[in-house]
Short mmCIF file of C-alpha atoms and ligand atoms in Angstrom, two decimals:
data_model
loop_
_atom_site.label_atom_id
_atom_site.label_comp_id
_atom_site.label_asym_id
_atom_site.label_seq_id
_atom_site.Cartn_x
_atom_site.Cartn_y
_atom_site.Cartn_z
CA UNK A 7 74.65 98.80 91.69
CA UNK A 8 77.27 98.04 94.33
CA UNK A 9 78.28 101.24 96.05
CA UNK A 10 81.82 101.44 97.40
CA UNK A 11 82.24 100.62 101.08
CA UNK A 12 82.84 103.66 103.23
CA UNK A 13 86.50 104.71 103.29
CA UNK A 14 87.33 102.93 100.05
CA UNK A 15 90.44 104.76 98.82
CA UNK A 16 89.86 106.95 95.79
CA UNK A 17 92.37 104.77 93.90
CA UNK A 18 89.75 102.02 93.79
CA UNK A 19 86.79 104.11 92.80
CA UNK A 20 87.98 106.43 90.04
CA UNK A 21 87.66 105.32 86.41
CA UNK A 22 89.31 106.94 83.42
CA UNK A 23 87.14 106.81 80.29
CA UNK A 24 88.60 107.72 76.87
CA UNK A 25 86.04 108.39 74.15
CA UNK A 26 86.95 107.66 70.51
CA UNK A 27 90.66 108.18 70.95
CA UNK A 28 92.48 108.47 67.61
CA UNK A 29 96.09 107.90 68.57
CA UNK A 30 96.99 104.68 70.29
CA UNK A 31 100.06 106.41 71.71
CA UNK A 32 97.77 108.64 73.74
CA UNK A 33 96.04 105.59 75.20
CA UNK A 34 99.40 104.18 76.29
CA UNK A 35 100.41 107.54 77.72
CA UNK A 36 97.15 107.76 79.69
CA UNK A 37 97.82 104.28 81.12
CA UNK A 38 101.20 105.53 82.27
CA UNK A 39 99.76 108.77 83.70
CA UNK A 40 97.26 106.69 85.66
CA UNK A 41 99.73 104.13 87.00
CA UNK A 42 102.24 106.71 88.18
CA UNK A 43 99.47 108.18 90.34
CA UNK A 44 98.08 104.84 91.57
CA UNK A 45 95.03 104.38 89.30
CA UNK A 46 94.22 101.41 87.10
CA UNK A 47 90.59 101.40 85.92
CA UNK A 48 90.72 102.35 82.22
CA UNK A 49 87.83 102.08 79.76
CA UNK A 50 88.06 102.84 76.03
CA UNK A 51 84.90 103.78 74.17
CA UNK A 52 85.27 102.96 70.45
CA UNK A 53 88.95 103.68 69.98
CA UNK A 54 89.81 104.39 66.35
CA UNK A 55 91.93 101.25 66.25
CA UNK A 56 90.06 98.32 67.70
CA UNK A 57 93.32 96.67 68.71
CA UNK A 58 94.67 99.87 70.29
CA UNK A 59 95.91 97.94 73.34
CA UNK A 60 98.35 95.96 71.24
CA UNK A 61 99.39 98.82 68.98
CA UNK A 62 103.19 99.24 69.24
CA UNK A 63 102.71 102.98 69.74
CA UNK A 64 100.43 102.35 72.73
CA UNK A 65 102.85 99.80 74.17
CA UNK A 66 105.78 102.19 73.73
CA UNK A 67 104.01 105.08 75.43
CA UNK A 68 102.64 102.93 78.25
CA UNK A 69 106.21 101.93 79.16
CA UNK A 70 106.03 100.37 82.64
CA UNK A 71 102.23 100.68 82.74
CA UNK A 72 101.67 97.74 80.40
CA UNK A 73 99.43 96.11 83.02
CA UNK A 74 97.04 99.07 83.03
CA UNK A 75 96.98 99.05 79.22
CA UNK A 76 96.34 95.29 79.10
CA UNK A 77 93.58 95.65 81.67
CA UNK A 78 91.75 98.37 79.70
CA UNK A 79 88.20 97.42 78.74
CA UNK A 80 86.91 98.28 75.29
CA UNK A 81 83.19 99.13 75.01
CA UNK A 82 81.03 100.49 72.25
CA UNK A 83 79.09 103.23 74.01
CA UNK A 84 79.31 105.65 76.91
CA UNK A 85 76.51 103.92 78.81
CA UNK A 86 78.59 100.77 79.10
CA UNK A 87 81.62 102.80 80.10
CA UNK A 88 79.75 104.43 82.97
CA UNK A 89 78.22 101.20 84.28
CA UNK A 90 78.54 100.97 88.04
CA UNK A 91 79.35 104.67 88.43
CA UNK A 92 77.24 107.15 90.39
CA UNK A 93 79.18 110.25 89.40
CA UNK A 94 80.54 111.28 86.01
CA UNK A 95 82.71 114.24 85.07
CA UNK A 96 83.22 115.37 81.49
CA UNK A 97 86.76 116.68 81.02
CA UNK A 98 86.71 119.40 78.40
CA UNK A 99 88.79 122.29 77.18
CA UNK A 100 85.67 123.89 75.79
CA UNK A 101 83.05 125.64 77.91
CA UNK A 102 79.55 125.38 76.53
CA UNK A 103 76.27 127.18 76.75
CA UNK A 104 74.42 124.16 78.11
CA UNK A 105 76.76 122.50 80.50
CA UNK A 106 76.74 121.03 83.96
CA UNK A 107 78.54 123.07 86.64
CA UNK A 108 82.18 123.79 85.74
CA UNK A 109 84.77 122.56 88.25
CA UNK A 110 88.54 122.61 88.41
CA UNK A 111 90.49 119.34 88.66
CA UNK A 112 91.26 120.26 92.28
CA UNK A 113 87.68 120.81 93.34
CA UNK A 114 86.67 117.57 91.61
CA UNK A 115 89.46 115.66 93.35
CA UNK A 116 88.53 117.11 96.74
CA UNK A 117 84.87 116.23 96.24
CA UNK A 118 85.50 112.63 95.22
CA UNK A 119 88.00 112.12 98.02
CA UNK A 120 85.58 113.54 100.58
CA UNK A 121 82.62 111.46 99.39
CA UNK A 122 83.73 107.88 99.91
CA UNK A 123 80.48 106.54 98.48
CA UNK A 124 81.16 107.88 95.00
CA UNK A 125 82.32 105.64 92.20
CA UNK A 126 83.36 108.28 89.72
CA UNK A 127 84.27 108.37 86.06
CA UNK A 128 86.27 111.07 84.34
CA UNK A 129 85.48 111.17 80.65
CA UNK A 130 87.98 112.49 78.09
CA UNK A 131 87.24 113.40 74.49
CA UNK A 132 88.82 112.76 71.12
CA UNK A 133 92.05 114.59 70.29
CA UNK A 134 90.52 116.62 67.50
CA UNK A 135 86.82 116.93 68.34
CA UNK A 136 86.72 116.75 72.12
CA UNK A 137 83.54 115.40 73.70
CA UNK A 138 80.12 115.54 72.03
CA UNK A 139 77.52 117.68 73.81
CA UNK A 140 75.36 114.67 74.30
CA UNK A 141 77.96 113.04 76.57
CA UNK A 142 78.74 116.28 78.40
CA UNK A 143 75.06 116.70 79.20
CA UNK A 144 74.94 113.23 80.76
CA UNK A 145 77.66 114.14 83.24
CA UNK A 146 77.25 115.63 86.71
CA UNK A 147 80.01 118.20 86.22
CA UNK A 148 82.36 119.52 83.59
CA UNK A 149 86.02 119.69 84.55
CA UNK A 150 88.03 122.38 82.84
CA UNK A 151 91.78 122.66 83.37
CA UNK A 152 92.53 126.37 83.71
CA UNK A 153 95.04 127.17 80.98
CA UNK A 154 96.40 129.87 78.71
CA UNK A 155 93.31 131.46 77.12
CA UNK A 156 95.27 131.84 73.90
CA UNK A 157 95.92 128.08 73.74
CA UNK A 158 94.10 125.98 76.28
CA UNK A 159 93.96 122.58 74.62
CA UNK A 160 96.24 120.11 76.39
CA UNK A 161 97.36 116.81 74.97
CA UNK A 162 94.89 114.12 76.04
CA UNK A 163 97.35 112.20 78.21
CA UNK A 164 98.65 115.36 79.79
CA UNK A 165 95.10 116.33 80.73
CA UNK A 166 94.71 112.84 82.23
CA UNK A 167 97.95 113.35 84.17
CA UNK A 168 96.64 116.56 85.71
CA UNK A 169 93.45 114.79 86.84
CA UNK A 170 95.35 111.78 88.17
CA UNK A 171 97.81 113.96 90.05
CA UNK A 172 95.15 116.14 91.64
CA UNK A 173 93.16 113.07 92.64
CA UNK A 174 96.22 111.60 94.31
CA UNK A 175 97.11 114.84 96.08
CA UNK A 176 93.60 115.21 97.47
CA UNK A 177 93.90 111.74 98.99
CA UNK A 178 97.49 112.00 100.22
CA UNK A 179 98.39 115.66 100.58
CA UNK A 180 101.32 115.01 102.92
CA UNK A 181 102.75 111.98 101.16
CA UNK A 182 106.53 111.85 101.05
CA UNK A 183 108.21 111.61 97.66
CA UNK A 184 108.55 108.08 96.31
CA UNK A 185 112.20 107.71 97.33
CA UNK A 186 114.94 109.42 99.29
CA UNK A 187 115.69 112.86 97.91
CA UNK A 188 119.30 113.97 98.22
CA UNK A 189 121.62 112.92 101.00
CA UNK A 190 120.59 113.14 104.61
CA UNK A 191 122.90 112.69 107.58
CA UNK A 192 121.91 112.32 111.23
CA UNK A 193 120.02 115.22 112.71
CA UNK A 194 122.18 116.99 115.30
CA UNK A 195 121.05 116.68 118.92
CA UNK A 196 119.98 119.75 120.88
CA UNK A 197 123.06 119.35 123.10
CA UNK A 198 125.37 119.32 120.06
CA UNK A 199 123.71 122.44 118.70
CA UNK A 200 123.93 124.20 122.08
CA UNK A 201 127.63 123.39 122.31
CA UNK A 202 128.13 124.76 118.80
CA UNK A 203 126.40 128.06 119.71
CA UNK A 204 128.62 128.50 122.78
CA UNK A 205 131.71 127.79 120.69
CA UNK A 206 130.64 130.20 117.94
CA UNK A 207 129.88 132.90 120.49
CA UNK A 208 133.37 132.56 121.97
CA UNK A 209 134.90 132.87 118.52
CA UNK A 210 132.84 135.95 117.63
CA UNK A 211 133.86 137.60 120.89
CA UNK A 212 137.52 136.77 120.20
CA UNK A 213 137.45 138.71 116.91
CA UNK A 214 135.41 141.57 118.41
CA UNK A 215 132.45 140.89 116.20
CA UNK A 216 130.37 140.34 119.30
CA UNK A 217 130.70 142.63 122.33
CA UNK A 218 130.24 140.37 125.37
CA UNK A 219 129.04 143.36 127.44
CA UNK A 220 126.60 144.52 124.83
CA UNK A 221 125.65 141.47 122.78
CA UNK A 222 122.42 142.94 121.39
CA UNK A 223 120.46 140.34 119.45
CA UNK A 224 123.26 138.69 117.50
CA UNK A 225 123.10 135.21 119.06
CA UNK A 226 119.30 134.96 119.04
CA UNK A 227 119.36 135.95 115.38
CA UNK A 228 122.02 133.41 114.51
CA UNK A 229 120.09 130.76 116.42
CA UNK A 230 116.96 131.55 114.50
CA UNK A 231 118.89 131.37 111.24
CA UNK A 232 120.31 127.94 112.07
CA UNK A 233 117.00 126.72 113.45
CA UNK A 234 115.55 127.01 109.96
CA UNK A 235 118.18 124.71 108.50
CA UNK A 236 117.67 121.41 110.38
CA UNK A 237 121.34 121.02 111.25
CA UNK A 238 123.05 117.66 110.93
CA UNK A 239 125.81 116.40 113.24
CA UNK A 240 128.44 116.73 110.56
CA UNK A 241 127.45 120.32 109.86
CA UNK A 242 127.63 121.16 113.57
CA UNK A 243 131.15 119.71 113.61
CA UNK A 244 132.16 121.84 110.62
CA UNK A 245 130.87 124.98 112.32
CA UNK A 246 132.75 124.08 115.50
CA UNK A 247 135.88 123.53 113.40
CA UNK A 248 135.50 127.01 111.97
CA UNK A 249 135.04 128.46 115.47
CA UNK A 250 138.20 126.62 116.55
CA UNK A 251 140.26 128.15 113.78
CA UNK A 252 138.88 131.62 114.47
CA UNK A 253 139.90 131.25 118.13
CA UNK A 254 143.39 130.04 117.17
CA UNK A 255 143.88 132.86 114.67
CA UNK A 256 142.68 135.42 117.20
CA UNK A 257 145.21 134.21 119.81
CA UNK A 258 148.20 134.66 117.48
N1 SAH B 20 89.93 120.37 70.24
C1 SAH B 20 89.41 119.62 71.31
C2 SAH B 20 90.49 119.38 72.33
C3 SAH B 20 90.75 117.96 72.49
S1 SAH B 20 92.09 117.64 73.52
C4 SAH B 20 88.27 120.36 71.96
O1 SAH B 20 87.97 121.43 71.51
O2 SAH B 20 87.68 119.89 72.92
C5 SAH B 20 91.63 116.01 74.03
C6 SAH B 20 90.98 115.93 75.39
O3 SAH B 20 91.87 116.38 76.38
C7 SAH B 20 89.73 116.79 75.56
O4 SAH B 20 88.59 116.19 75.06
C8 SAH B 20 89.67 116.87 77.07
O5 SAH B 20 89.12 115.69 77.61
C9 SAH B 20 91.13 116.97 77.45
N2 SAH B 20 91.60 118.36 77.58
C10 SAH B 20 92.54 119.02 76.86
N3 SAH B 20 92.72 120.25 77.33
C11 SAH B 20 91.87 120.42 78.36
C12 SAH B 20 91.59 121.49 79.26
N4 SAH B 20 92.20 122.68 79.19
N5 SAH B 20 90.65 121.28 80.21
C13 SAH B 20 90.01 120.11 80.32
N6 SAH B 20 90.23 119.06 79.49
C14 SAH B 20 91.16 119.21 78.53
#
């Protein structure tokens, strides 16, 4: 068995295995869940429909993850699905009397990220019946997604999304969002901000809000307030404009 080279990113050594999936739509949705988080190794063990990859429902749910769906391998037993892996996790909503240690998705993701020599499989069960005990007992751990005790059974693809997301977050905890979020102007310089504070102080003195002889902690407090906001140049200019008008009004 070829073990992964050290420092192989988790994206290249985590396999998603779906056992006896009934609905082709779920297979497509799992492909999508995987691709959005950067994973691509998908293995189907005896799907109910042998041509699940071409099923229109699968194609529709895969959306832009058609490549992951097309690349899915179909095998006839769990042994083939786990070939090449040295770590397997059964993903199950049900806790059992005889079970490997129970982990959360987060602890699993942290473990696999930290151990670069693991080629891991996460094994999901059928929509109605879950995973057979025999498969669970073959796995190193059982991953349970903590959920509402009154209804803890997630949709298959949504369970896969949780695992894919946690695995990505463990590898890239500080990653920026995929694109720019909202509008950002230029960050104001320290000199601009200093000038704005002086201007504001003048204005507050002019309307007797600030007593120049007994300023207490007003300016330090205002500075701390603004320091939390990551001021932009345009915002500094607006604040100076306000200070200007206060000064003009106070002189009348
Ligand atoms: N009635 C089935 C639930 C199947 S849901 C059962 O009792 O197991 C289909 C698959 O989604 C499950 O086999 C499991 O792999 C995953 N899943 C759903 N909810 C989960 C949860 N809370 N924790 C872990 N896996 C879950």
